[in-house]
Coordinates of C-alpha atoms in Angstrom, one line a residue:
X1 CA -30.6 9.6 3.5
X2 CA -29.4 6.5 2.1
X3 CA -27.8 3.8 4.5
X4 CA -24.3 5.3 5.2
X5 CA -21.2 3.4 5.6
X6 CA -19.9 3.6 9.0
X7 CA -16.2 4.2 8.8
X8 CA -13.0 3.8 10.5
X9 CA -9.3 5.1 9.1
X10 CA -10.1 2.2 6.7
X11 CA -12.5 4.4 4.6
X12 CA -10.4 6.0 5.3
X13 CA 8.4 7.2 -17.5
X14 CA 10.1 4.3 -17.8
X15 CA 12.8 5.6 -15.7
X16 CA 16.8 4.3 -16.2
X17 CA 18.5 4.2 -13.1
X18 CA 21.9 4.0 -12.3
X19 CA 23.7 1.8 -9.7
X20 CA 27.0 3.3 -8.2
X21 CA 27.6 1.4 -5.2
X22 CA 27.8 -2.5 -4.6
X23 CA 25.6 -3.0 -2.0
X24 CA 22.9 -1.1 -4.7
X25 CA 24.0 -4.3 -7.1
X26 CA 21.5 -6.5 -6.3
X27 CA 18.5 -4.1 -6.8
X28 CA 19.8 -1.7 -10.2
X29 CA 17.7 -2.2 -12.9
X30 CA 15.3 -0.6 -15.0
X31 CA 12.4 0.4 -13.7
X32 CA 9.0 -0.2 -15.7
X33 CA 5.5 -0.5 -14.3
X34 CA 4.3 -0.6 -10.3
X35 CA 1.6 -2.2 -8.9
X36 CA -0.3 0.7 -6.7
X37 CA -3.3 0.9 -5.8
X38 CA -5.1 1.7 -8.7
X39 CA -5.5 -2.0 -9.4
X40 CA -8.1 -2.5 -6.9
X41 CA -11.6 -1.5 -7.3
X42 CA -11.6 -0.6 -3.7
X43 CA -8.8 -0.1 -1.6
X44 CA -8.6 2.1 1.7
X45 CA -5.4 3.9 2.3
X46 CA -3.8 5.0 5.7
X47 CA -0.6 7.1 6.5
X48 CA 0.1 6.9 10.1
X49 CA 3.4 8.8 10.9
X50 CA 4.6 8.2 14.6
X51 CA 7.9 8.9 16.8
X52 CA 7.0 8.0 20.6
X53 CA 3.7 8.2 21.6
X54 CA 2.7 11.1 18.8
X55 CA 0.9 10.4 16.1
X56 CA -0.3 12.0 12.7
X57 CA -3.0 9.9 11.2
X58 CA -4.2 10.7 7.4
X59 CA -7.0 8.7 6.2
X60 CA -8.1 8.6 2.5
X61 CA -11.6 7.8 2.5
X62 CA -12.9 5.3 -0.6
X63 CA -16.2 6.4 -0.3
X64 CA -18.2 6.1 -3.5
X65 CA -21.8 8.3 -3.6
X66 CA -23.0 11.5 -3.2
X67 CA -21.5 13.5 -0.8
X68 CA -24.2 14.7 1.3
X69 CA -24.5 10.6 2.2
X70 CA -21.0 10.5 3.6
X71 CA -20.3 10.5 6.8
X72 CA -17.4 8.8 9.2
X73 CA -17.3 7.6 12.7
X74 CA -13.6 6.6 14.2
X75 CA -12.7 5.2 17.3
X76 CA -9.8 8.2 19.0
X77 CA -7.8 7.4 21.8
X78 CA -8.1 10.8 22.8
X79 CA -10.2 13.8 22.4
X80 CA -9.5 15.9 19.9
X81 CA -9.8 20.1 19.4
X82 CA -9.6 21.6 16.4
X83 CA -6.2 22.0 15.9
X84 CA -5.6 18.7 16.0
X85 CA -7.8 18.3 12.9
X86 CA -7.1 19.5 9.2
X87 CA -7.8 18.4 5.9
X88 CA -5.1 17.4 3.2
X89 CA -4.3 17.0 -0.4
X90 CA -5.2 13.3 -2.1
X91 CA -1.8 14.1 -4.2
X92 CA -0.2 13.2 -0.7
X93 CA -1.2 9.4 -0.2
X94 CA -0.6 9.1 -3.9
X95 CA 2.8 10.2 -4.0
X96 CA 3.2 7.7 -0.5
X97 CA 1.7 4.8 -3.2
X98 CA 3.7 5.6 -5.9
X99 CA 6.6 5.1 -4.4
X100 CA 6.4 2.4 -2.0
X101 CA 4.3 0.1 -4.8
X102 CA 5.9 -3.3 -5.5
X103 CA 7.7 -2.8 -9.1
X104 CA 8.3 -4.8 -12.1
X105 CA 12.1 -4.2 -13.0
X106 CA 14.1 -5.4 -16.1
X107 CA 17.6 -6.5 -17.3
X108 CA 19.5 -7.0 -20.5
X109 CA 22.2 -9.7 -20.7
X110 CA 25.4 -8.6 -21.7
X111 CA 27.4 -10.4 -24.9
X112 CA 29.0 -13.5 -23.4
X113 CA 31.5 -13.4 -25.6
X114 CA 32.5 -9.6 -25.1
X115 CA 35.7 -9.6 -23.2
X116 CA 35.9 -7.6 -19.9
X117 CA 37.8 -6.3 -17.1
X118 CA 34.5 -5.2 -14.4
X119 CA 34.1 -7.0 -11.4
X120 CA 31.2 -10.2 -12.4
X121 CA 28.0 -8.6 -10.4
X122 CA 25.9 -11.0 -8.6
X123 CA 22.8 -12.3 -11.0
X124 CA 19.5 -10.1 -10.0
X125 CA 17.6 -12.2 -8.6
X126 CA -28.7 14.9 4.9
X127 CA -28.2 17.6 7.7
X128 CA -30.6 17.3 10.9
X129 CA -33.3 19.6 11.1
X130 CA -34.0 21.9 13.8
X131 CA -34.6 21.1 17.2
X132 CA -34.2 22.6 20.6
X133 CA -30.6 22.8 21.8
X134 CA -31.8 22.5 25.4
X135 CA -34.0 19.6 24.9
X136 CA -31.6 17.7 22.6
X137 CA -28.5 18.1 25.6
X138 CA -30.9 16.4 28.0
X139 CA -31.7 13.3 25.8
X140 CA -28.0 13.5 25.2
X141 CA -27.0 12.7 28.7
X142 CA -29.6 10.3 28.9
X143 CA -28.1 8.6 26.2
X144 CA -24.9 8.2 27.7
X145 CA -23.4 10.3 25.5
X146 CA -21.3 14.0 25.7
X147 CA -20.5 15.9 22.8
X148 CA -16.9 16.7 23.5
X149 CA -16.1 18.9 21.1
X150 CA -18.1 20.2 18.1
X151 CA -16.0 22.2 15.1
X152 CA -15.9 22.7 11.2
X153 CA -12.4 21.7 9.4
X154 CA -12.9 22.9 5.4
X155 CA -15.3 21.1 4.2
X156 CA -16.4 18.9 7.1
X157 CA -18.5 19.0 10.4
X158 CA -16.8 17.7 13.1
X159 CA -18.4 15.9 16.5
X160 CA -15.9 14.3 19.2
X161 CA -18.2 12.2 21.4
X162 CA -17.9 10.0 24.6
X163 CA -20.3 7.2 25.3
X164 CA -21.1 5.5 28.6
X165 CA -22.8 2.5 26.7
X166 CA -23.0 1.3 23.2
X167 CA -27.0 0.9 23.2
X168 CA -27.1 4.7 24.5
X169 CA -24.5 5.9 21.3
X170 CA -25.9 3.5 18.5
X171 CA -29.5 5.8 19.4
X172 CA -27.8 9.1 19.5
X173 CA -26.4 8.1 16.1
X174 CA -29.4 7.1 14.7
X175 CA -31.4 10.1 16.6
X176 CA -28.6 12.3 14.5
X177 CA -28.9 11.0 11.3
X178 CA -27.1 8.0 11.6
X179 CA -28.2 5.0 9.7
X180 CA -26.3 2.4 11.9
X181 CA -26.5 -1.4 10.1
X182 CA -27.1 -4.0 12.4
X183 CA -24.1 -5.4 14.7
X184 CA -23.2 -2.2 15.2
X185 CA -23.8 -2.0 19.0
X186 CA -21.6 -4.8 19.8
X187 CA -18.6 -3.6 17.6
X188 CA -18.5 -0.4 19.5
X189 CA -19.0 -1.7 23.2
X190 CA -15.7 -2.7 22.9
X191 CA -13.9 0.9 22.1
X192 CA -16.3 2.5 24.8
X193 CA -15.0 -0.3 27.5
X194 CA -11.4 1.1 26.7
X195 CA -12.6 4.4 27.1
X196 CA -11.7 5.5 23.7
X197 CA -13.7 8.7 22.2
X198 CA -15.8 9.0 18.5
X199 CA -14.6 11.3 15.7
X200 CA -17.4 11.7 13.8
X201 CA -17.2 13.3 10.5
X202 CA -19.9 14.2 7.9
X203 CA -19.6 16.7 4.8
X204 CA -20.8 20.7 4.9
X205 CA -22.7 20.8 1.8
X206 CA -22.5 24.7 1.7
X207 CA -18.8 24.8 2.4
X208 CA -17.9 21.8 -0.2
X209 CA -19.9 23.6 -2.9
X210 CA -17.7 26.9 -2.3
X211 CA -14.4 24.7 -2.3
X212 CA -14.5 24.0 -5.4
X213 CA -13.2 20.3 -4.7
X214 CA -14.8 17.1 -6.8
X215 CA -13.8 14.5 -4.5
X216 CA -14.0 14.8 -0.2
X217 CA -10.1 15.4 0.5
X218 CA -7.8 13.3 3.4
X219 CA -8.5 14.2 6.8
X220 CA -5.3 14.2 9.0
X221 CA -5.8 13.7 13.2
X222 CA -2.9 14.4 15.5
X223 CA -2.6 13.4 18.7
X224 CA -0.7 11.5 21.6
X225 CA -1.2 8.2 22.7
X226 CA 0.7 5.3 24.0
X227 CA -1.8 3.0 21.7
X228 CA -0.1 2.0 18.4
X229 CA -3.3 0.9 16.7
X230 CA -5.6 1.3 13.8
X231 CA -9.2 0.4 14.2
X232 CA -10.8 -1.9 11.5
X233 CA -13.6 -3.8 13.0
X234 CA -16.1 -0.7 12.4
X235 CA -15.5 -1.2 8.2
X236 CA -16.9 -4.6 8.4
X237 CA -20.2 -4.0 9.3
X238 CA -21.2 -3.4 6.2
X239 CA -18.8 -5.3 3.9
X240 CA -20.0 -8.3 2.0
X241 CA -16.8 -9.5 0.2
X242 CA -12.9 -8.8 1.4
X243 CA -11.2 -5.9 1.5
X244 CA -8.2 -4.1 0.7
X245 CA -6.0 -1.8 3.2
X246 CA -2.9 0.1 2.6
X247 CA -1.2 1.2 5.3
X248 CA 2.1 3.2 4.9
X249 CA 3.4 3.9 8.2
X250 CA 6.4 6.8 8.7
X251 CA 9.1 6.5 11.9
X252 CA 11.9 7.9 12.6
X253 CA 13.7 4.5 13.0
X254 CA 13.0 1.6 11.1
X255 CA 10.6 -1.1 9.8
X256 CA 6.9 -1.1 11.7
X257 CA 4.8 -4.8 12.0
X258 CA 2.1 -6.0 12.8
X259 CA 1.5 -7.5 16.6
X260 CA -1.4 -9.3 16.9
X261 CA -1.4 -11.1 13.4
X262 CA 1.4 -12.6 11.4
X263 CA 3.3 -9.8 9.1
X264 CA 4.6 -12.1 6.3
X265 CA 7.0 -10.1 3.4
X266 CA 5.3 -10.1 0.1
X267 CA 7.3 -12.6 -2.8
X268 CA 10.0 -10.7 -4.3
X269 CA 12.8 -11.1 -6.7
X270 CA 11.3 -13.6 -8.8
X271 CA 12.5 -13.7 -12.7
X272 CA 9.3 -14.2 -14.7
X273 CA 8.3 -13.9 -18.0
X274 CA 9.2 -11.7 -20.6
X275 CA 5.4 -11.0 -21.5
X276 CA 4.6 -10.1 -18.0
X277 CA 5.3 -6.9 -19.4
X278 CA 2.0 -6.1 -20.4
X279 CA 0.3 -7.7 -18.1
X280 CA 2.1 -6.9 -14.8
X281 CA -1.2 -5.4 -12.9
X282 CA -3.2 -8.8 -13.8
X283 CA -0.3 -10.6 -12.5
X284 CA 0.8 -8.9 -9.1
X285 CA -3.4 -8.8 -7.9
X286 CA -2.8 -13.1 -9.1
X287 CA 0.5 -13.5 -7.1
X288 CA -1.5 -11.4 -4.1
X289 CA -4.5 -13.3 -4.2
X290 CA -2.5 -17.1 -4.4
X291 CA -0.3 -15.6 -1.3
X292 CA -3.2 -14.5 0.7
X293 CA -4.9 -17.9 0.4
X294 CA -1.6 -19.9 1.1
X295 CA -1.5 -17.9 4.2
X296 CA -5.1 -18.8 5.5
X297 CA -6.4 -15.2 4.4
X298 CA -5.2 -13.6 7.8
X299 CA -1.5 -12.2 8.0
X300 CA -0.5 -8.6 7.1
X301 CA 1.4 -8.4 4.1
X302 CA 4.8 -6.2 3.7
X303 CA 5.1 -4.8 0.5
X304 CA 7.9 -2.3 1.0
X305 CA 10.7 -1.4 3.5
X306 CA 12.8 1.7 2.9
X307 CA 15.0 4.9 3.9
X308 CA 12.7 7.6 2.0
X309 CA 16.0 8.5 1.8
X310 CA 16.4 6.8 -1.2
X311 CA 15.6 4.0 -3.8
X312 CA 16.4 1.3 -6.0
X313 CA 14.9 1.6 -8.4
X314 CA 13.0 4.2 -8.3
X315 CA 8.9 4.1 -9.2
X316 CA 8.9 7.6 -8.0
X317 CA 11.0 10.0 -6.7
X318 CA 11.3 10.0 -2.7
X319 CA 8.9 12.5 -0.9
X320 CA 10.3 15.8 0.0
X321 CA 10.6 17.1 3.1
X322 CA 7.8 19.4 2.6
X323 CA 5.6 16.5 1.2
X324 CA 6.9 14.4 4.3
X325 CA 5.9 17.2 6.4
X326 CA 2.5 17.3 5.1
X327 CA 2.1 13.2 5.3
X328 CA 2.3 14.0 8.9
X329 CA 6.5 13.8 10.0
X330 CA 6.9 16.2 12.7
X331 CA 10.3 15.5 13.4
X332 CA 12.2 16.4 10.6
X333 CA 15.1 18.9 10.9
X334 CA 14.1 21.9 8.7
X335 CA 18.0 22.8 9.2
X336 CA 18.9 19.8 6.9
X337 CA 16.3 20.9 3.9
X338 CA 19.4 22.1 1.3
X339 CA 22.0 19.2 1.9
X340 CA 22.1 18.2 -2.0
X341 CA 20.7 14.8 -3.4
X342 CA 23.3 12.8 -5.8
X343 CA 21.4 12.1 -9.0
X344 CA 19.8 9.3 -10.3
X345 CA 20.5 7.1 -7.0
X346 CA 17.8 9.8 -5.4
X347 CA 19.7 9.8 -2.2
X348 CA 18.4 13.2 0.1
X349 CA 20.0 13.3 3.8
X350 CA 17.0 14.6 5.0
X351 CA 14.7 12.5 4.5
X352 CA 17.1 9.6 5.4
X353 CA 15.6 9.4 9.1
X354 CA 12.3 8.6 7.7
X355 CA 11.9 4.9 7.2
X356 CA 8.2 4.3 5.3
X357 CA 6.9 1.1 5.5
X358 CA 3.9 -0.1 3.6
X359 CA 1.8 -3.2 4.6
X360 CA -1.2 -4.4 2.7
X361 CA -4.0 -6.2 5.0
X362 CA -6.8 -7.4 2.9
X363 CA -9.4 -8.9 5.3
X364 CA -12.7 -10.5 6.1
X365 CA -14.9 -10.2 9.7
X366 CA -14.3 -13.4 10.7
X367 CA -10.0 -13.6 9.8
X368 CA -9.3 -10.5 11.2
X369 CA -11.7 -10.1 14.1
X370 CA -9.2 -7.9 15.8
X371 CA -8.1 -4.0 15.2
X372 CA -4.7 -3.9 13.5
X373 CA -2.0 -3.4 16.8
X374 CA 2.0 -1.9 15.5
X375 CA 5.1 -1.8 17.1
X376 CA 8.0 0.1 15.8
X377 CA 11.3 -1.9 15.5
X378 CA 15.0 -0.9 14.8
X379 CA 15.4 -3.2 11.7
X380 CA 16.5 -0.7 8.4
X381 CA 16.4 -3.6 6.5
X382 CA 15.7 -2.5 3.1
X383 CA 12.8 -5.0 1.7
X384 CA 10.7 -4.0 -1.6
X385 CA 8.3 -6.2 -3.7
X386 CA 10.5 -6.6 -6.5
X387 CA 9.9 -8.8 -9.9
X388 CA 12.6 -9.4 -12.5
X389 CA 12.5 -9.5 -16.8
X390 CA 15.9 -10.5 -17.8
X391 CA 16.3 -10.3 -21.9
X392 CA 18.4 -12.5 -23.4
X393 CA 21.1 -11.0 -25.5
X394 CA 20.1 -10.9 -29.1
X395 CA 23.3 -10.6 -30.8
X396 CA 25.4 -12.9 -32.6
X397 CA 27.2 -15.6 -30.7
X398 CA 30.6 -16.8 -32.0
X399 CA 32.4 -18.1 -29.1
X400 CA 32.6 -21.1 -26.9
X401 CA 31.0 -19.0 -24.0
X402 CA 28.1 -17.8 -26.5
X403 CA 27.6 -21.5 -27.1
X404 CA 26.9 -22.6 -23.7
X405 CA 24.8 -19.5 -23.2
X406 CA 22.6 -20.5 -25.9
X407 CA 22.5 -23.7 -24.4
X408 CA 21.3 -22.6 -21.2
X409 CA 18.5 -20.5 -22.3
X410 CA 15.9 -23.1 -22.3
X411 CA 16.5 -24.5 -19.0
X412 CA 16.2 -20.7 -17.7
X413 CA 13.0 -19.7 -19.7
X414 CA 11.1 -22.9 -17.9
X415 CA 12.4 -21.8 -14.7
X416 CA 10.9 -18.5 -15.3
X417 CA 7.5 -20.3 -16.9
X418 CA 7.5 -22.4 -13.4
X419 CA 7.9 -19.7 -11.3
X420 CA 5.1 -17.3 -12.5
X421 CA 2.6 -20.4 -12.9
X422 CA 3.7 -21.2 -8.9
X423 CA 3.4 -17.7 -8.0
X424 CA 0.0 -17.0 -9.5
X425 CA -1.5 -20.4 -10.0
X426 CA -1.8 -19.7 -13.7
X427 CA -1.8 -23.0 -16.3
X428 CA 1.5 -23.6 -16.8
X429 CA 1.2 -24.5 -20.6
X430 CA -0.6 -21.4 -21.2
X431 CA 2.2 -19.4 -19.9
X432 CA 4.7 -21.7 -21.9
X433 CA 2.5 -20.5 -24.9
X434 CA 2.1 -16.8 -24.2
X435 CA 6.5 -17.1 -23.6
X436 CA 7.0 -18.4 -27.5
X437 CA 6.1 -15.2 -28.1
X438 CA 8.3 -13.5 -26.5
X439 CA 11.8 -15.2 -27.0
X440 CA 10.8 -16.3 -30.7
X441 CA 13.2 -13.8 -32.3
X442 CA 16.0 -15.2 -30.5
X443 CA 18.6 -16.4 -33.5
X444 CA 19.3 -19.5 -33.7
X445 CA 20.8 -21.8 -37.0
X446 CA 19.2 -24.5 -38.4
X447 CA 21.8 -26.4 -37.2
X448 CA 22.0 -25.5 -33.4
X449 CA 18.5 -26.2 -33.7
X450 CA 18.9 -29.7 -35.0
X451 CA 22.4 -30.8 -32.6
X452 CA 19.7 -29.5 -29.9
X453 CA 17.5 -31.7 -30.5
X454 CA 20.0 -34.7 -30.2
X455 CA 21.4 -33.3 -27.3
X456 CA 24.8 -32.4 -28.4
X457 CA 24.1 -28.9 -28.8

């Protein structure tokens, strides 16, 4: 068997939207591209959805090989029966990306020299052979280690071990199979001193065949512990450069953060570029990746804070409450199911006492040497990562009011050059060069070109 990764949860339509209320004013718009997480070549996701001390825990595994190689080991707080263990659709955490990703969003500027009576809105800113059972037990206990529990789930094999020691569980790992890298002991000496358990995961061949799946599906874990906590320093035994992780965490009240390391909100409402456009994935990993560095490479990152009630605007429509259900919520109120959703603003009562936040941590062993720690808070503030294309109107311009908007177009169009080259570090001429481009077919006279060039204009 190849040298396995040893895993924690960490393996683990351009749409027009209407705005009907003002507080919505400052985020109505246009919707056109996100920025999930296809655009990283390796990205773990996590959906943790807690109220109290519950938890439902559905990790999406990255794993890249063949499937008889893959296998998982995750520190639990508890241990864990079978019922407490199922597998889940992939469609789940994609719908959970889709519609928490930081989106690009657009405006068009209305004729300044229309006339008109509306309120002026704010600007939008390999399977172990046989052995004997009796024998292996003994060496077992020797070990230090007691299989707890031992179960299939679809198409996994499940193990729920305790360990006195990490010496005596790095040997019963390897004894099983288990090609541990090296550091391993002292990573796990720490989980075994809290007293936390191992769910340990690797794939029936037999029963994956029969499924008739392609890729290893989410596995979901239930259970109830006062620790708010997702365990990371078991994925970076074997990594070599930094990694991505999504987390999107569901409660019943409002906005979850980091403890133990800074949570820092993404940039948002920025007007950039028109040509951003087309390049809005090459430009959101740029922005990330200039952040992250800013920030001495170890805060969590908030990328979206929201009422899956609703949103503005929308990337995707908001989970049901059967999808919510299946992302893990246990305490929605099946009673509420047909209260009806108002279109376009995508509002659905309820959902509305789910509040999803999404943080992105992308770390390295020796910035994040701790597990993640979470603490619930009451703040519904709504917070998405939000970036702005205003078009400049394109029509004729006849009036004094048309005339000073003309005149203030190139003052706003380097503000939006100096923001995206600040925001990604990109060369500012370059972006100056890529933005001719896209304002060139604004119409402007002969003249207003040459009074503008003496200033009077």
């Amino acid at each position: 068997m190849k040298i396995f990764r040893l895993l924690t949860p960490l393996l683990l339509a351009i749409v027009a939207i209407l705005c009907f209320a003002p507080a919505a004013w400052a985020f109505c718009g246009f919707y056109v591209a996100k920025a999930d997480t296809k655009l990283y070549n390796k990205a773990s996701q996590v959906a943790i959805a807690r109220d109290g001390d519950r938890t439902v825990m559905t990790m999406a595994n990255d794993f890249q090989g063949e499937v008889k190689d893959f296998a998982i080991v995750i520190p639990v707080p508890t241990v864990l029966q079978k019922e407490q263990v199922r597998v889940t659709e992939p469609k789940i955490i994609q719908r959970l990306d889709a519609f928490s990703a930081p989106r690009l969003v657009e405006y068009f500027d209305s004729d300044p020299c229309a006339v008109s009576d509306s309120v002026d809105r704010p600007a939008p800113a390999s399977r172990a052979g046989a052995v004997n059972e009796e024998a292996k037990k003994t060496s077992d206990r020797s070990l230090g280690v007691t299989v707890e529990a031992r179960f299939n789930v679809g198409e996994y094999d499940i193990l729920i071990l305790s360990a006195k020691e990490s010496g005596g569980l790095e040997t019963w790992l390897k004894r099983n199979g288990y090609k541990i890298p090296r550091g391993a002991k002292q990573l796990l000496q720490p989980y075994i001193r809290s007293s936390m358990k191992f769910f340990v995961a690797k794939v029936n061949l037999d029963k994956f065949e029969k499924s008739g799946y392609q890729f290893l599906r989410p596995l979901q874990i239930s259970y109830q512990s006062p620790k708010f906590m997702l365990p990371i320093r078991l994925g970076m035994i074997n990594a070599t450069t930094e990694q991505d992780l999504i987390v999107y965490i569901l409660s019943p009240q409002g906005e979850v953060e980091i403890t133990n390391y800074r949570t820092v909100k993404i940039p948002s409402n920025a007007n950039i570029p028109l040509f951003v456009k087309g390049e809005f994935g090459e430009f959101y990993k740029s922005m990330f990746q200039t952040v992250y560095t800013k920030e001495d490479r170890k805060v969590g990152f908030l990328e979206y804070a929201w009422d899956m009630g609703s949103c503005d605007p929308c990337s995707a429509d908001p989970l049901t409450p059967e999808e919510l259900k299946q992302a893990g919520v246990f305490w929605l109120d099946d009673s509420a199911s047909d209260v009806p959703v108002r279109p376009n603003f995508r509002r659905s009562s309820p959902s509305s006492n789910v509040f999803i936040s999404r943080l992105h941590v992308r770390y390295t062993r020796d910035k994040f040497p701790e597990d993640l720690i979470f603490q619930q808070t009451a703040n519904s503030e709504s917070f998405q990562g939000r970036y702005v294309l205003q078009h400049p109107f394109q029509g004729e311009l006849k009036c004094q009011a048309g005339r000073e908007y003309k005149r203030s177009l190139p003052k706003r169009f380097e503000q939006e050059a100096q923001t995206l080259a600040k925001l990604t570090n990109w060369n500012i001429q370059d972006i100056r060069n890529k933005m001719k481009l896209s304002v060139g077919n604004l119409r402007y006279s002969w003249w207003e070109n040459f009074l503008s060039w003496l200033g009077l204009y």
